[in-house]
Amino acid sequence: MPPRRLPIATGDTVHFQPDRKRPVRVRSRSLAADTHFEPHSHAWAQLAYCASGILQVTATTAAGDEMTYIVPPSRAVWIAPGARHAVHVLEDAQFRTLYIDASARPRGWDSCKVIVVSGLLRELVVALDALPAQSSDTEREARLAALVLDEIGCADTLPLGVPLPPAQGGDKRLRALCEAVLHAPSQRATLAQQAADVGASERTMARLFREQLGTTYQQWRQQALLAHALPMLARGLPVSHVAAASGYASDSAFTAMFKSAMGQPPSHFQRA
């Protein structure tokens, strides 16, 4: 079944547009799996996460690089003002969007990143969302917005973006290889095998990874595996299940890779 594509430029979006007087606006929606928002951009910043379900957010940086992020409920993607981005719902989601006026973003937050959603931030968003759209209690809204911005600015960040070659102007073979890994991360194919599948040599693909993505194939694939594994851990799946789904023959090998990359064992990221 093809993805359900939703329009971007709607009156509803304008209705939630932030400004200096109301710098943080909250929009909540229930979205079915395979819902897709086409690439778009806007002048304000955005924090995208879900109270339940899983999102895939693809964003283009100011330098023209493309990154994809897998977003479980415990994480959120900060989308900088002006960044072109698309959203795909991987699992039925209670979608939360914070629209944030560019003047109110934390200092230095000019690029996209993944943050940890704290319990306090989650409750602040719920409280702000509970206010009527045309609330007369502007002082309470201002206090909640200030606390939301402070909590975002203090949030831990995680290097979970997976770089992709640009859809326009990038090497199509490299793009096809990257998408194949993202769609089937449990497949332990070597770079030589992956290169043959897209009609290129191993040497050519290794060069393209360095030139277009600034990394090696193994380093890039590890980031893709982490992005694949974290949502499963966030849903409380056993480490053994996540390890097997990520293509690892043993739990210990997966745990060693995960801890080396994240600084914490997989169990640290499991939802109780």
Short mmCIF file of C-alpha atoms in Angstrom, two decimals:
data_model
loop_
_atom_site.label_atom_id
_atom_site.label_comp_id
_atom_site.label_asym_id
_atom_site.label_seq_id
_atom_site.Cartn_x
_atom_site.Cartn_y
_atom_site.Cartn_z
CA MET A 1 0.00 0.00 0.00
CA PRO A 2 1.49 3.42 -0.95
CA PRO A 3 2.18 5.96 1.82
CA ARG A 4 -0.65 8.30 2.77
CA ARG A 5 0.71 11.70 1.74
CA LEU A 6 -0.51 14.76 3.62
CA PRO A 7 -0.39 18.36 2.37
CA ILE A 8 2.00 20.81 4.00
CA ALA A 9 0.79 24.30 3.19
CA THR A 10 -2.50 24.22 5.05
CA GLY A 11 -4.42 26.82 7.00
CA ASP A 12 -3.94 24.68 10.11
CA THR A 13 -0.16 25.03 9.90
CA VAL A 14 -0.45 28.81 9.60
CA HIS A 15 -2.80 28.78 12.58
CA PHE A 16 -0.02 27.26 14.72
CA GLN A 17 2.71 29.59 13.44
CA PRO A 18 4.76 31.04 16.35
CA ASP A 19 5.85 34.64 16.75
CA ARG A 20 7.71 36.73 19.32
CA LYS A 21 4.60 37.11 21.50
CA ARG A 22 3.81 33.38 21.37
CA PRO A 23 7.22 31.80 20.64
CA VAL A 24 6.18 28.17 21.28
CA ARG A 25 3.11 26.57 19.71
CA VAL A 26 2.12 22.93 20.14
CA ARG A 27 0.29 20.79 17.61
CA SER A 28 -0.87 17.23 18.44
CA ARG A 29 -2.09 14.71 15.88
CA SER A 30 -2.76 10.99 15.60
CA LEU A 31 -1.08 9.68 12.46
CA ALA A 32 -1.36 6.23 10.91
CA ALA A 33 1.65 4.21 9.84
CA ASP A 34 2.91 5.10 6.34
CA THR A 35 1.66 8.68 6.58
CA HIS A 36 4.19 10.85 4.76
CA PHE A 37 4.78 14.61 4.75
CA GLU A 38 6.54 15.71 1.57
CA PRO A 39 9.80 17.73 1.85
CA HIS A 40 9.14 21.31 2.96
CA SER A 41 10.64 24.08 5.07
CA HIS A 42 9.48 27.00 7.17
CA ALA A 43 10.95 30.06 8.86
CA TRP A 44 10.49 28.76 12.40
CA ALA A 45 12.25 25.91 14.21
CA GLN A 46 10.46 22.66 14.95
CA LEU A 47 10.81 19.92 17.54
CA ALA A 48 9.26 16.68 16.28
CA TYR A 49 8.59 13.68 18.48
CA CYS A 50 5.85 11.19 19.31
CA ALA A 51 4.23 10.22 22.59
CA SER A 52 3.87 6.76 21.05
CA GLY A 53 4.91 5.27 17.74
CA ILE A 54 7.98 5.84 15.58
CA LEU A 55 8.88 8.53 13.04
CA GLN A 56 11.53 8.82 10.36
CA VAL A 57 12.62 12.40 9.76
CA THR A 58 14.87 13.30 6.84
CA ALA A 59 16.36 16.80 6.88
CA THR A 60 18.73 18.76 4.68
CA THR A 61 21.38 20.76 6.54
CA ALA A 62 22.50 24.31 5.72
CA ALA A 63 25.52 22.81 3.94
CA GLY A 64 23.22 20.76 1.70
CA ASP A 65 23.87 17.44 3.46
CA GLU A 66 20.93 15.11 4.00
CA MET A 67 20.41 13.25 7.30
CA THR A 68 17.80 10.73 8.30
CA TYR A 69 16.72 10.16 11.91
CA ILE A 70 14.67 7.34 13.44
CA VAL A 71 12.65 8.83 16.31
CA PRO A 72 11.21 6.65 19.11
CA PRO A 73 9.11 8.23 21.89
CA SER A 74 12.13 8.92 24.12
CA ARG A 75 13.85 11.04 21.44
CA ALA A 76 12.99 14.12 19.40
CA VAL A 77 14.47 15.78 16.33
CA TRP A 78 15.31 19.47 16.43
CA ILE A 79 14.75 20.92 12.96
CA ALA A 80 16.48 24.25 12.49
CA PRO A 81 14.68 27.21 10.87
CA GLY A 82 14.79 26.97 7.11
CA ALA A 83 15.91 23.31 7.04
CA ARG A 84 14.10 21.34 4.35
CA HIS A 85 12.66 18.17 5.87
CA ALA A 86 10.22 15.31 5.35
CA VAL A 87 8.45 13.10 7.90
CA HIS A 88 7.44 9.47 7.46
CA VAL A 89 5.43 7.62 10.10
CA LEU A 90 6.86 4.11 10.55
CA GLU A 91 4.43 3.03 13.28
CA ASP A 92 1.04 4.48 14.31
CA ALA A 93 2.00 7.61 16.22
CA GLN A 94 0.69 10.22 18.59
CA PHE A 95 2.62 13.01 16.90
CA ARG A 96 3.72 16.10 18.82
CA THR A 97 5.10 19.12 16.98
CA LEU A 98 6.53 22.17 18.69
CA TYR A 99 6.77 25.19 16.41
CA ILE A 100 9.35 27.59 17.85
CA ASP A 101 9.99 31.15 16.71
CA ALA A 102 13.49 31.52 15.29
CA SER A 103 14.26 34.32 17.75
CA ALA A 104 13.57 32.00 20.71
CA ARG A 105 15.73 29.01 19.75
CA PRO A 106 18.62 28.14 22.08
CA ARG A 107 21.89 29.89 21.29
CA GLY A 108 23.89 27.98 18.69
CA TRP A 109 21.07 25.64 17.70
CA ASP A 110 21.41 26.32 13.98
CA SER A 111 21.53 22.73 12.78
CA CYS A 112 19.37 19.64 13.14
CA LYS A 113 20.03 17.24 16.02
CA VAL A 114 18.50 14.52 18.15
CA ILE A 115 17.68 15.25 21.80
CA VAL A 116 16.52 13.13 24.72
CA VAL A 117 12.94 13.95 25.73
CA SER A 118 12.90 14.25 29.52
CA GLY A 119 9.86 13.51 31.64
CA LEU A 120 9.66 17.20 32.53
CA LEU A 121 9.69 18.30 28.88
CA ARG A 122 6.98 15.78 28.07
CA GLU A 123 4.71 17.09 30.86
CA LEU A 124 5.38 20.72 29.95
CA VAL A 125 4.29 20.03 26.37
CA VAL A 126 1.12 18.36 27.65
CA ALA A 127 0.36 21.40 29.84
CA LEU A 128 1.00 23.85 27.01
CA ASP A 129 -1.09 21.79 24.61
CA ALA A 130 -3.99 21.77 27.10
CA LEU A 131 -4.35 25.55 26.89
CA PRO A 132 -7.12 26.74 24.53
CA ALA A 133 -5.90 27.93 21.14
CA GLN A 134 -7.02 31.48 21.98
CA SER A 135 -6.19 31.30 25.68
CA SER A 136 -6.62 34.50 27.69
CA ASP A 137 -4.13 33.22 30.27
CA THR A 138 -1.13 34.66 28.45
CA GLU A 139 1.02 34.74 31.59
CA ARG A 140 0.70 31.00 32.15
CA GLU A 141 1.39 30.31 28.49
CA ALA A 142 4.50 32.52 28.64
CA ARG A 143 5.78 30.73 31.76
CA LEU A 144 5.22 27.29 30.24
CA ALA A 145 6.87 28.35 26.97
CA ALA A 146 9.91 29.67 28.86
CA LEU A 147 10.24 26.39 30.74
CA VAL A 148 9.89 24.39 27.51
CA LEU A 149 12.66 26.40 25.87
CA ASP A 150 14.90 26.03 28.94
CA GLU A 151 14.36 22.26 29.05
CA ILE A 152 15.10 21.92 25.33
CA GLY A 153 18.28 23.95 25.72
CA CYS A 154 19.44 21.70 28.58
CA ALA A 155 18.53 18.42 26.88
CA ASP A 156 21.14 15.77 26.19
CA THR A 157 21.91 15.32 22.51
CA LEU A 158 22.77 12.09 20.69
CA PRO A 159 24.75 11.64 17.44
CA LEU A 160 22.06 9.53 15.81
CA GLY A 161 21.69 11.13 12.41
CA VAL A 162 22.47 8.88 9.44
CA PRO A 163 23.88 10.91 6.53
CA LEU A 164 22.53 10.30 3.04
CA PRO A 165 23.81 11.51 -0.33
CA PRO A 166 21.53 14.20 -1.76
CA ALA A 167 18.62 12.91 -3.84
CA GLN A 168 19.48 15.54 -6.44
CA GLY A 169 23.13 15.83 -7.45
CA GLY A 170 24.44 12.91 -5.41
CA ASP A 171 25.64 9.59 -6.76
CA LYS A 172 22.59 7.42 -7.44
CA ARG A 173 24.51 4.20 -6.75
CA LEU A 174 25.54 5.42 -3.31
CA ARG A 175 22.00 6.57 -2.56
CA ALA A 176 20.61 3.18 -3.61
CA LEU A 177 23.15 1.33 -1.43
CA CYS A 178 22.35 3.49 1.62
CA GLU A 179 18.62 3.05 1.20
CA ALA A 180 19.05 -0.72 0.83
CA VAL A 181 20.89 -0.87 4.17
CA LEU A 182 18.29 1.31 5.89
CA HIS A 183 15.46 -0.88 4.58
CA ALA A 184 17.19 -4.17 5.57
CA PRO A 185 19.66 -3.41 8.39
CA SER A 186 19.83 -7.03 9.52
CA GLN A 187 21.54 -8.07 6.28
CA ARG A 188 25.27 -8.44 6.95
CA ALA A 189 26.39 -7.98 3.35
CA THR A 190 29.94 -6.74 2.78
CA LEU A 191 30.65 -3.53 0.94
CA ALA A 192 31.79 -5.60 -2.06
CA GLN A 193 28.44 -7.41 -2.14
CA GLN A 194 26.46 -4.19 -1.69
CA ALA A 195 28.52 -2.47 -4.40
CA ALA A 196 27.88 -5.30 -6.86
CA ASP A 197 24.14 -5.00 -6.25
CA VAL A 198 24.19 -1.34 -7.40
CA GLY A 199 26.58 -1.94 -10.31
CA ALA A 200 29.81 -0.54 -8.89
CA SER A 201 33.13 -1.79 -7.54
CA GLU A 202 33.98 -1.96 -3.86
CA ARG A 203 36.77 0.58 -4.39
CA THR A 204 34.42 3.04 -6.10
CA MET A 205 31.83 2.81 -3.32
CA ALA A 206 34.46 3.20 -0.59
CA ARG A 207 35.65 6.38 -2.33
CA LEU A 208 32.08 7.70 -2.63
CA PHE A 209 31.44 7.14 1.09
CA ARG A 210 34.55 9.20 1.91
CA GLU A 211 33.87 11.94 -0.63
CA GLN A 212 30.12 12.39 -0.30
CA LEU A 213 29.43 11.32 3.30
CA GLY A 214 32.79 11.94 4.98
CA THR A 215 32.89 8.49 6.56
CA THR A 216 33.69 4.85 5.88
CA TYR A 217 31.09 2.26 4.99
CA GLN A 218 31.53 0.48 8.33
CA GLN A 219 31.16 3.71 10.32
CA TRP A 220 28.09 4.71 8.32
CA ARG A 221 26.52 1.26 8.70
CA GLN A 222 27.02 1.38 12.48
CA GLN A 223 25.07 4.65 12.63
CA ALA A 224 22.32 3.05 10.55
CA LEU A 225 22.20 0.06 12.92
CA LEU A 226 21.97 2.32 15.97
CA ALA A 227 19.11 4.25 14.37
CA HIS A 228 17.40 0.91 13.68
CA ALA A 229 18.03 -0.57 17.14
CA LEU A 230 17.02 2.35 19.37
CA PRO A 231 13.29 2.37 18.52
CA MET A 232 13.08 -1.36 19.26
CA LEU A 233 14.83 -0.88 22.60
CA ALA A 234 12.51 2.04 23.36
CA ARG A 235 9.54 -0.30 22.84
CA GLY A 236 10.99 -2.62 25.48
CA LEU A 237 11.98 -5.48 23.16
CA PRO A 238 14.60 -7.89 24.57
CA VAL A 239 18.21 -7.15 23.72
CA SER A 240 18.47 -10.62 22.15
CA HIS A 241 15.63 -9.75 19.74
CA VAL A 242 17.18 -6.39 18.83
CA ALA A 243 20.62 -7.96 18.32
CA ALA A 244 19.20 -10.59 15.95
CA ALA A 245 17.13 -7.99 14.08
CA SER A 246 20.32 -5.95 13.64
CA GLY A 247 22.18 -8.88 12.11
CA TYR A 248 24.29 -9.86 15.13
CA ALA A 249 24.90 -13.55 15.88
CA SER A 250 25.35 -12.93 19.60
CA ASP A 251 23.97 -10.54 22.21
CA SER A 252 27.48 -9.85 23.53
CA ALA A 253 28.81 -8.66 20.17
CA PHE A 254 25.83 -6.33 19.71
CA THR A 255 26.13 -5.03 23.28
CA ALA A 256 29.85 -4.33 22.83
CA MET A 257 29.22 -2.35 19.62
CA PHE A 258 26.32 -0.46 21.16
CA LYS A 259 28.15 0.46 24.36
CA SER A 260 31.23 1.60 22.43
CA ALA A 261 29.11 3.93 20.29
CA MET A 262 26.59 5.16 22.88
CA GLY A 263 28.55 5.00 26.13
CA GLN A 264 25.76 2.93 27.73
CA PRO A 265 24.62 -0.69 27.25
CA PRO A 266 21.41 -1.35 25.29
CA SER A 267 19.48 -2.03 28.51
CA HIS A 268 19.97 1.64 29.48
CA PHE A 269 17.72 2.67 26.56
CA GLN A 270 14.96 0.16 27.13
CA ARG A 271 11.57 1.48 28.20
CA ALA A 272 10.53 0.05 31.53
#
